[in-house]
Coordinates of C-alpha atoms in Angstrom, one line a residue:
M29 CA 0.0 0.0 0.0
K30 CA 2.8 2.4 0.9
E31 CA 4.6 1.7 -2.4
N32 CA 1.3 2.4 -4.3
K33 CA 1.0 5.8 -2.5
I34 CA 4.5 6.7 -3.5
K35 CA 3.8 5.9 -7.1
W36 CA 0.9 8.4 -7.0
I37 CA 2.6 11.1 -4.9
L38 CA 5.9 11.3 -6.8
P39 CA 4.4 12.0 -10.2
F40 CA 2.2 14.8 -8.6
L41 CA 5.3 16.3 -6.9
V42 CA 7.2 16.1 -10.2
F43 CA 4.4 18.0 -12.0
I44 CA 4.3 20.8 -9.4
I45 CA 8.1 21.1 -9.2
G46 CA 8.4 20.9 -13.0
M47 CA 5.9 23.7 -13.5
G48 CA 7.8 25.9 -11.0
I49 CA 11.1 25.2 -12.8
L50 CA 9.5 25.9 -16.2
V51 CA 8.2 29.3 -15.1
G52 CA 11.6 30.2 -13.6
T53 CA 13.4 28.9 -16.7
V54 CA 11.3 30.9 -19.1
D55 CA 11.9 34.1 -17.1
H56 CA 15.6 33.3 -17.0
L57 CA 15.7 32.7 -20.7
K58 CA 13.8 35.8 -21.4
A59 CA 16.2 37.8 -19.3
N60 CA 19.4 36.3 -20.7
A61 CA 18.5 35.2 -24.3
K62 CA 19.4 38.5 -25.8
K63 CA 22.8 38.5 -24.1
Q64 CA 23.5 35.0 -25.3
N65 CA 22.3 35.7 -28.8
R66 CA 24.4 38.8 -29.0
E67 CA 27.5 36.9 -28.0
M68 CA 26.8 34.3 -30.6
A69 CA 26.1 37.0 -33.2
G70 CA 29.4 38.6 -32.3
L71 CA 31.2 35.4 -32.9
N72 CA 29.5 35.0 -36.2
A73 CA 30.2 38.6 -37.2
M74 CA 33.9 38.0 -36.5
T75 CA 33.9 34.7 -38.4
Y76 CA 32.2 35.9 -41.5
A77 CA 34.1 39.2 -41.5
E78 CA 37.3 37.1 -41.7
R79 CA 35.8 35.2 -44.6
V80 CA 35.0 38.5 -46.3
K81 CA 38.6 39.6 -45.7
K82 CA 39.8 36.3 -47.2
D83 CA 37.6 36.7 -50.2
M84 CA 38.9 40.2 -50.9
T85 CA 42.5 38.9 -50.4
K86 CA 42.0 36.7 -53.4
G87 CA 41.5 39.8 -55.6
I88 CA 44.4 41.6 -53.9
G89 CA 46.6 38.6 -54.6
V90 CA 46.2 39.3 -58.4
T91 CA 48.1 42.6 -57.9
D92 CA 50.8 40.9 -55.9
T93 CA 51.3 38.3 -58.6
L94 CA 51.6 41.0 -61.3
K95 CA 54.0 42.9 -59.0
Q96 CA 56.3 39.8 -58.7
I97 CA 56.4 39.4 -62.4
L98 CA 57.3 43.0 -63.0
V99 CA 60.1 42.8 -60.4
S100 CA 61.5 39.6 -61.9
E101 CA 61.2 40.9 -65.5
H102 CA 62.7 44.4 -64.7
G103 CA 59.5 46.3 -65.2
K104 CA 58.1 44.5 -68.2
I105 CA 55.3 41.9 -68.7
S106 CA 55.4 40.2 -72.1
R107 CA 52.0 38.9 -73.3
F108 CA 50.1 40.9 -70.6
S109 CA 46.7 40.0 -72.1
Q110 CA 47.4 36.3 -71.8
V111 CA 48.7 36.6 -68.2
A112 CA 45.8 38.7 -67.2
E113 CA 43.3 36.3 -68.9
N114 CA 44.6 33.5 -66.8
M115 CA 44.0 35.5 -63.6
M116 CA 40.4 36.6 -64.4
T117 CA 37.5 35.4 -62.3
N118 CA 33.8 36.2 -62.3
S119 CA 34.3 38.8 -59.5
I120 CA 37.1 40.7 -61.3
Q121 CA 36.0 43.5 -63.7
S122 CA 39.5 44.3 -65.1
I123 CA 43.2 44.0 -64.5
Q124 CA 45.5 47.0 -65.2
L125 CA 49.1 48.2 -65.3
A126 CA 49.9 51.8 -64.6
P127 CA 53.6 52.6 -65.2
E128 CA 54.5 55.9 -63.5
G129 CA 50.9 56.1 -62.4
I130 CA 49.4 56.2 -65.9
V131 CA 47.1 53.3 -66.9
T132 CA 48.4 51.9 -70.2
E133 CA 47.4 48.3 -70.1
I134 CA 43.8 47.0 -69.4
Y135 CA 42.4 43.5 -69.7
P136 CA 39.8 43.1 -71.0
E137 CA 40.3 46.2 -73.1
K138 CA 36.9 46.2 -74.6
G139 CA 34.5 48.2 -72.5
N140 CA 37.2 49.5 -70.2
E141 CA 38.9 52.1 -72.5
A142 CA 37.9 55.0 -70.2
G143 CA 40.1 53.5 -67.5
K144 CA 43.3 54.7 -69.2
I145 CA 44.0 57.7 -67.1
D146 CA 46.7 59.5 -65.1
L147 CA 46.1 58.3 -61.6
I148 CA 48.6 60.6 -59.9
H149 CA 47.0 63.7 -61.2
D150 CA 43.4 62.6 -61.4
K151 CA 40.9 64.7 -59.4
D152 CA 39.1 61.8 -57.8
R153 CA 42.0 59.3 -57.6
G154 CA 45.1 61.4 -57.2
E155 CA 45.1 61.8 -53.4
V156 CA 44.8 58.1 -52.8
S157 CA 47.2 57.2 -55.5
R158 CA 49.9 59.6 -54.3
Y159 CA 49.4 58.2 -50.7
A160 CA 50.0 54.7 -52.0
R161 CA 53.1 55.8 -54.0
D162 CA 54.7 57.8 -51.2
N163 CA 54.0 55.3 -48.4
G164 CA 54.6 52.0 -50.3
V165 CA 51.2 50.5 -49.4
F166 CA 48.4 49.2 -51.5
T167 CA 45.1 51.0 -51.3
M168 CA 41.5 50.2 -51.9
Q169 CA 39.2 52.9 -53.3
G170 CA 35.4 52.7 -53.7
P171 CA 32.9 51.4 -53.9
F172 CA 32.0 53.2 -57.1
E173 CA 29.5 52.6 -60.0
L174 CA 30.9 50.7 -62.9
K175 CA 30.0 51.7 -66.4
Q176 CA 29.4 48.1 -67.2
G177 CA 26.9 47.9 -64.4
G178 CA 27.2 47.1 -60.7
R179 CA 29.7 48.4 -58.3
G180 CA 33.4 48.0 -57.9
I181 CA 36.5 48.6 -55.7
A182 CA 39.9 49.5 -57.1
V183 CA 42.9 47.9 -55.5
R184 CA 46.2 49.6 -56.4
N185 CA 49.5 48.0 -55.4
P186 CA 52.6 50.2 -55.9
V187 CA 55.7 48.6 -57.6
Y188 CA 59.3 49.7 -56.9
L189 CA 62.4 48.6 -58.9
E190 CA 66.1 49.0 -58.2
N191 CA 68.0 51.4 -60.4
D192 CA 71.7 51.1 -61.4
D193 CA 72.7 52.7 -58.1
G194 CA 70.7 50.1 -56.1
E195 CA 68.0 52.5 -55.1
E196 CA 64.3 51.6 -55.2
V197 CA 62.5 53.8 -57.7
F198 CA 58.7 54.0 -58.1
W199 CA 57.7 52.1 -61.3
G200 CA 53.9 52.4 -61.1
F201 CA 50.9 50.4 -60.0
T202 CA 49.4 46.9 -60.6
I203 CA 45.6 47.3 -60.4
V204 CA 42.6 45.1 -60.1
I205 CA 39.0 46.3 -60.2
I206 CA 36.9 44.0 -58.0
R207 CA 33.2 43.6 -58.4
V208 CA 31.3 43.9 -55.2
P209 CA 29.5 42.2 -53.6
D210 CA 30.2 39.5 -56.2
I211 CA 33.6 38.6 -54.7
F212 CA 32.1 37.8 -51.3
A213 CA 28.7 36.6 -52.5
D214 CA 29.1 33.1 -51.2
T215 CA 30.1 34.3 -47.8
V216 CA 27.2 36.7 -47.3
K217 CA 24.8 34.1 -48.7
A218 CA 26.1 31.6 -46.1
L219 CA 25.6 34.2 -43.4
S220 CA 22.1 34.8 -44.6
D221 CA 21.4 31.0 -44.8
F222 CA 22.6 30.7 -41.2
G223 CA 19.6 32.9 -40.2
Y224 CA 21.2 36.4 -40.0
D225 CA 20.4 39.8 -41.5
Y226 CA 23.6 41.7 -42.2
R227 CA 25.1 45.0 -43.4
L228 CA 28.7 45.3 -44.8
S229 CA 30.2 48.8 -44.9
K230 CA 33.5 50.4 -45.7
N231 CA 34.8 53.8 -44.6
V232 CA 34.5 56.6 -47.2
S233 CA 38.1 57.6 -46.8
R234 CA 41.0 57.0 -44.4
R235 CA 40.4 60.4 -42.7
E236 CA 36.6 60.0 -42.2
E237 CA 34.6 58.0 -39.7
T238 CA 31.6 57.7 -41.9
Y239 CA 30.8 54.4 -43.7
E240 CA 29.3 53.6 -47.0
V241 CA 27.3 50.4 -47.4
I242 CA 28.7 47.8 -49.8
S243 CA 26.2 45.0 -49.4
R244 CA 23.2 44.3 -47.1
S245 CA 20.3 41.9 -46.6
K246 CA 16.7 43.0 -47.0
G247 CA 15.8 42.7 -43.3
K248 CA 15.9 45.7 -41.0
L249 CA 18.7 45.8 -38.4
T250 CA 17.7 46.8 -34.9
D251 CA 20.6 47.3 -32.5
P252 CA 22.9 44.9 -34.4
V253 CA 26.2 43.5 -33.3
S254 CA 29.1 44.9 -35.3
Y255 CA 32.7 43.8 -36.0
V256 CA 35.2 46.2 -37.4
F257 CA 38.3 45.1 -39.2
E258 CA 41.0 46.6 -41.3
M259 CA 42.1 45.8 -44.9
A260 CA 44.6 47.8 -46.9
G261 CA 44.5 50.6 -44.4
D262 CA 40.7 51.0 -44.7
R263 CA 38.1 50.2 -42.0
W264 CA 35.4 47.7 -42.8
K265 CA 32.4 46.9 -40.6
L266 CA 30.1 43.9 -40.6
E267 CA 26.8 44.2 -38.7
V268 CA 24.6 41.3 -38.0
M269 CA 21.5 40.2 -36.0
P270 CA 19.3 37.1 -36.0
R271 CA 16.5 37.3 -38.6
Q272 CA 13.9 36.3 -35.9
G273 CA 15.1 39.0 -33.6
W274 CA 17.0 38.8 -30.4
F275 CA 14.3 36.9 -28.7
G276 CA 11.0 36.7 -30.6
S277 CA 7.7 35.8 -29.1
R278 CA 7.6 32.7 -31.4
S279 CA 10.8 31.4 -29.7
L280 CA 9.3 32.1 -26.2
Y281 CA 6.1 30.3 -27.2
M282 CA 8.1 27.3 -28.5
V283 CA 10.2 27.1 -25.4
S284 CA 7.1 27.3 -23.1
L285 CA 5.3 24.7 -25.1
G286 CA 8.3 22.5 -25.2
G287 CA 8.9 22.9 -21.5
L288 CA 5.2 22.1 -20.7
L289 CA 5.5 19.0 -22.9
I290 CA 8.7 17.9 -21.0
V291 CA 7.0 18.4 -17.6
V292 CA 4.0 16.3 -18.7
L293 CA 6.4 13.6 -20.1
L294 CA 8.4 13.7 -16.9
T295 CA 5.3 13.3 -14.8
G296 CA 4.3 10.3 -16.8
L297 CA 7.8 8.8 -16.9
T298 CA 8.3 9.2 -13.2
G299 CA 5.7 6.6 -12.5
A300 CA 7.1 4.4 -15.2
L301 CA 10.6 4.8 -13.9
L302 CA 9.6 3.6 -10.5
V303 CA 8.5 0.3 -12.1
F304 CA 11.5 0.3 -14.5
D305 CA 13.9 0.8 -11.6
E306 CA 12.5 -2.3 -9.9
H307 CA 13.0 -4.2 -13.2
R308 CA 16.5 -2.8 -13.6
R309 CA 17.5 -4.0 -10.1
R310 CA 16.0 -7.4 -10.9
F311 CA 17.8 -7.6 -14.3
K312 CA 21.0 -6.6 -12.5
R313 CA 20.6 -9.5 -10.2
L314 CA 19.9 -11.8 -13.1
A315 CA 23.0 -10.6 -14.9
V316 CA 25.2 -11.7 -12.0
T317 CA 23.1 -14.6 -10.8
D318 CA 23.1 -18.2 -11.9
A319 CA 19.5 -19.0 -13.1
L320 CA 19.5 -22.6 -11.9
T321 CA 21.0 -22.3 -8.4
G322 CA 20.3 -18.6 -7.4
I323 CA 23.9 -17.9 -6.4
Y324 CA 26.4 -15.7 -8.2
N325 CA 27.4 -16.8 -11.7
R326 CA 31.1 -16.5 -12.8
H327 CA 30.7 -12.9 -13.8
G328 CA 29.0 -11.9 -10.6
F329 CA 31.5 -13.9 -8.5
D330 CA 34.5 -12.3 -10.2
E331 CA 33.1 -8.8 -9.9
K332 CA 32.4 -9.2 -6.2
V333 CA 35.8 -10.7 -5.3
E334 CA 37.8 -8.3 -7.4
Q335 CA 36.0 -5.4 -5.8
Y336 CA 36.8 -6.7 -2.3
L337 CA 40.5 -7.3 -3.1
K338 CA 40.7 -3.8 -4.5
Q339 CA 39.3 -2.3 -1.3
H340 CA 41.2 -4.6 1.1
P341 CA 44.5 -5.5 -0.6
E342 CA 46.3 -6.2 2.6
K343 CA 43.7 -8.6 4.2
P344 CA 44.2 -12.3 4.0
C345 CA 41.4 -14.4 2.4
V346 CA 40.8 -17.8 1.0
G347 CA 39.7 -18.9 -2.5
V348 CA 37.9 -22.2 -2.9
Q349 CA 37.2 -24.4 -6.0
F350 CA 35.2 -27.6 -6.0
D351 CA 33.0 -29.8 -8.1
I352 CA 30.7 -32.8 -7.9
D353 CA 32.5 -36.1 -8.3
D354 CA 31.3 -38.1 -11.4
F355 CA 28.6 -35.5 -12.2
K356 CA 28.5 -36.7 -15.8
L357 CA 27.6 -40.2 -14.6
I358 CA 24.8 -38.7 -12.5
N359 CA 23.3 -37.1 -15.6
D360 CA 23.7 -40.3 -17.7
M361 CA 22.3 -42.6 -15.1
Y362 CA 19.5 -40.5 -13.5
G363 CA 18.9 -37.8 -16.1
H364 CA 19.6 -34.1 -16.3
A365 CA 16.7 -33.3 -14.0
S366 CA 18.4 -35.2 -11.2
G367 CA 21.7 -33.5 -12.1
N368 CA 20.1 -30.1 -11.8
R369 CA 18.6 -31.0 -8.5
A370 CA 22.0 -32.0 -7.2
L371 CA 23.4 -28.6 -8.2
Q372 CA 20.5 -26.8 -6.5
I373 CA 21.0 -28.8 -3.3
L374 CA 24.7 -28.1 -3.3
A375 CA 24.1 -24.4 -3.8
Q376 CA 21.6 -24.3 -0.9
K377 CA 24.1 -26.1 1.4
M378 CA 26.8 -23.6 0.5
Q379 CA 24.7 -20.6 1.4
Q380 CA 23.5 -22.2 4.7
Y381 CA 27.0 -23.4 5.7
F382 CA 29.2 -20.4 4.8
G383 CA 26.7 -17.5 5.6
E384 CA 26.4 -14.0 4.3
K385 CA 30.0 -12.9 4.5
A386 CA 31.2 -15.6 2.1
V387 CA 30.9 -15.0 -1.7
V388 CA 29.6 -18.2 -3.3
G389 CA 29.2 -18.8 -7.0
R390 CA 28.9 -21.4 -9.8
N391 CA 31.6 -21.3 -12.5
G392 CA 29.4 -23.4 -14.8
G393 CA 28.5 -27.1 -15.1
D394 CA 29.2 -28.8 -11.8
E395 CA 32.0 -26.4 -10.8
F396 CA 31.6 -24.1 -7.9
C397 CA 33.7 -21.4 -6.1
I398 CA 33.8 -19.8 -2.7
F399 CA 35.6 -16.7 -1.4
L400 CA 36.1 -16.4 2.3
P401 CA 37.2 -12.9 3.3
D402 CA 39.5 -11.9 6.2
C403 CA 40.7 -15.4 7.1
T404 CA 43.6 -17.8 6.6
C405 CA 43.7 -21.4 5.4
G406 CA 44.6 -22.5 8.9
K407 CA 41.5 -21.0 10.3
V408 CA 39.1 -22.5 7.7
K409 CA 40.7 -25.9 7.3
H410 CA 38.4 -27.8 9.7
W411 CA 35.4 -25.8 8.4
L412 CA 36.1 -26.8 4.7
E413 CA 36.8 -30.4 5.6
E414 CA 33.5 -30.7 7.4
F415 CA 31.7 -29.1 4.4
T416 CA 33.4 -31.6 2.0
K417 CA 32.4 -34.6 4.1
S418 CA 28.8 -33.4 4.8
K419 CA 26.1 -35.8 3.5
R420 CA 24.2 -34.6 0.5
A421 CA 21.8 -36.5 -1.7
F422 CA 19.0 -36.0 -4.2
C423 CA 15.9 -38.1 -4.6
Y424 CA 15.3 -40.4 -7.6
D425 CA 12.3 -42.6 -7.9
G426 CA 11.7 -42.3 -4.2
E427 CA 15.3 -43.3 -3.3
E428 CA 18.0 -41.0 -2.0
K429 CA 21.1 -41.0 -4.1
E430 CA 24.2 -39.6 -2.4
F431 CA 26.8 -37.6 -4.2
H432 CA 30.2 -36.3 -3.2
I433 CA 32.5 -33.4 -3.9
S434 CA 36.2 -32.7 -4.3
L435 CA 37.5 -29.4 -3.0
G436 CA 40.7 -27.4 -3.2
Y437 CA 41.6 -24.1 -1.6
A438 CA 44.4 -21.5 -1.4
E439 CA 45.2 -18.3 0.6
Y440 CA 45.7 -14.7 -0.6
P441 CA 48.3 -13.2 -0.7
L442 CA 50.4 -16.1 0.7
Q443 CA 49.9 -18.4 -2.2
G444 CA 48.1 -16.3 -4.8
D445 CA 49.1 -12.7 -5.0
D446 CA 46.1 -11.6 -7.1
Y447 CA 42.6 -12.9 -7.8
D448 CA 43.4 -15.0 -10.9
H449 CA 46.5 -16.5 -9.3
L450 CA 44.6 -17.3 -6.1
M451 CA 41.8 -19.2 -8.0
R452 CA 44.4 -21.1 -10.2
C453 CA 46.1 -22.3 -7.0
A454 CA 42.7 -23.4 -5.6
D455 CA 42.0 -25.2 -8.9
A456 CA 45.4 -26.9 -8.8
A457 CA 44.6 -28.2 -5.3
L458 CA 41.2 -29.5 -6.5
Y459 CA 43.0 -31.3 -9.3
E460 CA 45.3 -33.0 -6.8
V461 CA 42.3 -34.2 -4.9
K462 CA 40.9 -35.8 -8.1
L463 CA 44.2 -37.5 -8.7
R464 CA 44.1 -39.0 -5.1
G465 CA 40.7 -40.6 -5.5
K466 CA 38.2 -37.7 -5.2
N467 CA 35.8 -37.0 -2.3
G468 CA 38.4 -35.0 -0.4
C469 CA 39.6 -31.6 0.6
M470 CA 43.1 -30.2 0.1
V471 CA 45.0 -26.9 0.5
Y472 CA 47.3 -25.7 -2.2
Q473 CA 51.0 -26.7 -1.8
K474 CA 54.0 -25.7 -3.8
G475 CA 54.5 -28.1 -6.7
F476 CA 50.8 -28.3 -7.6
H477 CA 50.4 -27.3 -11.3
S478 CA 47.1 -25.8 -12.4
E479 CA 48.1 -25.8 -16.0
V480 CA 47.5 -29.6 -16.2
R481 CA 44.0 -29.3 -14.8
T482 CA 41.5 -31.1 -16.9
R483 CA 37.9 -32.0 -16.5
L484 CA 37.8 -35.5 -14.8
G485 CA 34.0 -36.1 -15.0
F486 CA 33.3 -39.4 -16.6
A487 CA 31.8 -39.2 -20.1
L488 CA 29.5 -41.9 -21.4
T489 CA 32.2 -43.3 -23.7
D490 CA 34.8 -43.3 -20.8
V491 CA 32.6 -45.8 -19.0
S492 CA 31.1 -47.7 -21.8
E493 CA 34.3 -48.5 -23.7
N494 CA 35.8 -50.2 -20.6
L495 CA 32.8 -52.3 -19.5
P496 CA 33.5 -56.0 -19.4
G497 CA 31.0 -56.7 -22.2
A498 CA 28.9 -55.3 -25.0
F499 CA 26.9 -52.2 -24.1
I500 CA 24.0 -50.7 -26.1
I501 CA 21.4 -47.9 -25.5
Y502 CA 18.1 -47.8 -27.3
R503 CA 14.7 -46.2 -26.9
A504 CA 12.3 -47.9 -24.5
D505 CA 9.4 -47.7 -27.0
K506 CA 7.4 -50.7 -28.2
T507 CA 7.1 -49.3 -31.7
E508 CA 10.2 -47.2 -32.1
D509 CA 13.2 -48.9 -30.5
E510 CA 15.8 -46.7 -32.1
I511 CA 19.5 -47.5 -31.3
L512 CA 21.1 -44.5 -29.8
F513 CA 24.6 -45.8 -28.8
A514 CA 26.8 -48.9 -28.9
N515 CA 30.3 -49.4 -27.5
R516 CA 33.1 -51.0 -29.5
E517 CA 32.5 -54.4 -28.0
M518 CA 28.9 -54.4 -29.0
I519 CA 29.9 -53.3 -32.6
R520 CA 32.4 -56.1 -32.7
L521 CA 29.9 -58.7 -31.3
T522 CA 27.6 -58.0 -34.2
G523 CA 30.4 -58.4 -36.7
C524 CA 30.2 -54.7 -37.8
Q525 CA 33.2 -52.4 -38.2
S526 CA 31.6 -49.1 -37.1
M527 CA 28.6 -47.5 -35.5
D528 CA 27.4 -46.3 -38.9
E529 CA 27.6 -49.9 -40.3
L530 CA 25.7 -51.2 -37.3
L531 CA 22.9 -48.6 -37.8
E532 CA 22.7 -49.4 -41.5
Y533 CA 22.6 -53.2 -40.8
T534 CA 19.9 -52.9 -38.1
Q535 CA 18.1 -50.0 -39.8
S536 CA 18.6 -48.3 -36.3
S537 CA 16.2 -50.8 -34.6
F538 CA 17.3 -53.1 -31.7
R539 CA 14.5 -55.5 -32.7
N540 CA 16.5 -56.4 -35.9
L541 CA 19.3 -57.8 -33.7
I542 CA 17.0 -60.5 -32.4
R543 CA 16.5 -63.7 -34.3
E544 CA 13.1 -63.3 -36.2
D545 CA 11.3 -66.2 -34.5
E546 CA 12.3 -64.9 -31.0
Q547 CA 11.5 -61.2 -31.5
E548 CA 8.0 -61.1 -30.1
T549 CA 8.9 -63.4 -27.2
V550 CA 11.9 -61.4 -26.2
E551 CA 10.0 -58.1 -26.4
H552 CA 7.1 -59.6 -24.4
N553 CA 9.5 -60.8 -21.7
I554 CA 11.2 -57.4 -21.4
W555 CA 8.0 -55.4 -21.1
E556 CA 6.4 -58.0 -18.8
Q557 CA 9.3 -57.7 -16.4
I558 CA 9.0 -53.9 -16.5
E559 CA 5.2 -53.8 -16.1
S560 CA 5.4 -56.2 -13.2
G561 CA 7.7 -53.8 -11.3
H562 CA 11.1 -55.0 -12.3
R563 CA 13.5 -52.6 -13.9
N564 CA 14.4 -55.3 -16.5
D565 CA 16.0 -58.6 -15.6
Y566 CA 18.1 -61.1 -17.7
V567 CA 16.7 -62.1 -21.1
H568 CA 18.1 -64.9 -23.2
F569 CA 18.0 -64.8 -27.0
H570 CA 20.0 -65.4 -30.2
L571 CA 21.7 -62.3 -31.6
K572 CA 21.6 -62.1 -35.3
K573 CA 25.1 -60.9 -36.6
E574 CA 25.8 -58.9 -39.7
D575 CA 27.0 -61.9 -41.6
G576 CA 23.8 -63.9 -40.8
S577 CA 25.3 -66.1 -38.2
L578 CA 23.7 -66.4 -34.7
L579 CA 25.2 -65.9 -31.3
E580 CA 23.5 -67.0 -28.1
V581 CA 23.5 -64.1 -25.7
L582 CA 22.3 -62.9 -22.3
D583 CA 20.7 -59.5 -22.1
H584 CA 20.7 -57.6 -18.8
G585 CA 19.1 -54.1 -19.0
R586 CA 17.7 -51.2 -17.1
I587 CA 15.1 -48.6 -18.1
V588 CA 16.2 -45.0 -17.4
E589 CA 14.5 -41.6 -17.8
N590 CA 16.6 -39.4 -20.0
G591 CA 16.0 -35.7 -20.3
R592 CA 16.5 -35.7 -24.0
Y593 CA 15.1 -39.0 -25.3
G594 CA 12.6 -39.9 -22.6
K595 CA 12.7 -43.6 -21.5
V596 CA 15.7 -45.5 -22.7
F597 CA 17.2 -48.9 -22.1
Y598 CA 20.8 -49.3 -20.9
V599 CA 21.7 -52.9 -21.8
L600 CA 24.7 -55.2 -21.2
I601 CA 24.9 -58.1 -23.6
V602 CA 27.2 -61.1 -22.8
D603 CA 28.1 -64.2 -24.9
Y604 CA 26.0 -66.8 -23.2
M605 CA 28.1 -69.9 -24.1
S606 CA 31.3 -68.2 -23.0
M607 CA 29.8 -67.3 -19.7
R608 CA 28.6 -70.9 -19.1
K609 CA 31.9 -72.3 -20.1
H610 CA 33.7 -69.9 -17.7
F611 CA 31.5 -70.7 -14.8
N612 CA 31.2 -74.4 -15.7
V613 CA 27.5 -74.2 -15.8

């Protein structure tokens, strides 16, 4: 009931608090948005002003190239028209040479004939030209109306050559007429596309503070941010402001609407997160927990122990490795359900015996591990020995079946100076127990080698191939007695060379190994024994070999519940005459 109340109260509190935060946030945004937008606009003004400057520099570079050619060619440029043609771009109106300040060469000449003037003595251009000549700096004049249409800026770069006495003498000007705003059209378009209105201006003259507009957008500028920069001794100014204003009502509306939506979503999500958090904790437990036994899996065990060792590197502790003796045989004889039950029983005993301070985990299969903090091998020796010898059993068909474990342990940092080394030492001790007959407990000693550790659980073939007789497994089904396995002795007894040959000869049916006239009798005897309460006693019949000959045999079987195949027969078959001869019957 208390948790249900929390699930209702928390979302309500989130809504109230969220609305309060939203109102405060909107007021704060309203008070600070203009300042933030102006800072951003200032950065953009600086960025795009530098791009305008870079664009103009491309035009200025044409005069520098011509200047270098004149210096290297001692004041001459052969094939000027061809050189100029290679330098032309869409934003250049014309390229000119003015030796001694008089324009004599213009490219393209057509439409630009009026440009051939004496710059030094010209009424409109003389003052700027003389300033460039006398001070050795290039100048920019304009903007002015071009006769061809549009507006332009003239860039004049003074050229000086050395005379015979090694003195620099004024040669004239290299000139380029740049079309504006064509040369920086891409830059101002990008600025406009970015959501800004702009105005680009240049000072009327070096001595005046007034500016003349070179290019601008259509929008009206209200209290714009400006960035002033110099180029060729002239001052340029780029003014910008957001097209939507410094903080338009539309933006405020969108922020308010968006904030309200967030508050509503958070209110709804809060309740969901309470449920999700519970699931998250459960999934976290599942990620580090073995699903079958409920204790830590290998990942969870490693994480827990490594965390402890990191926090308490100086404290002694004990690592334990153990497994169930002959666990494979338990699965084969009693089925995987019984094997799983044995694992669960063992995990329960571990938790009960070692308590909450110990970290217990399952490595996988029938292998388990224990970490005992703040103790030594000497202190836990008797404890571990008692645990190893404790009686443990699972129930199968109403009968208790005991099973045993083998256990090895080692001490940190005495024997293993880190987590991996500690568990390898414990594993080596476990292996030594296996070598000495299993069902025991042993501490790690110098000379044990974990690298030779192998899984010693008995596999089906390990047992069957060494039985004193032929062994076969087949389905316990009256209509489908499929052969599932036969050992080498059984294959040899039938006169076959391999399991595949046996299956082909019998068509995978045990019935086909019995002489035809005995088949029904033998099957009847087997099932009569089972149905009368016996697990299958001895049955006598003639085994039909692959070459057609007959062998008198004695069949002794047992019916077993298998987790994969259901009921199956485990059967030993012995040569009847050989047995009688041996026992003189």
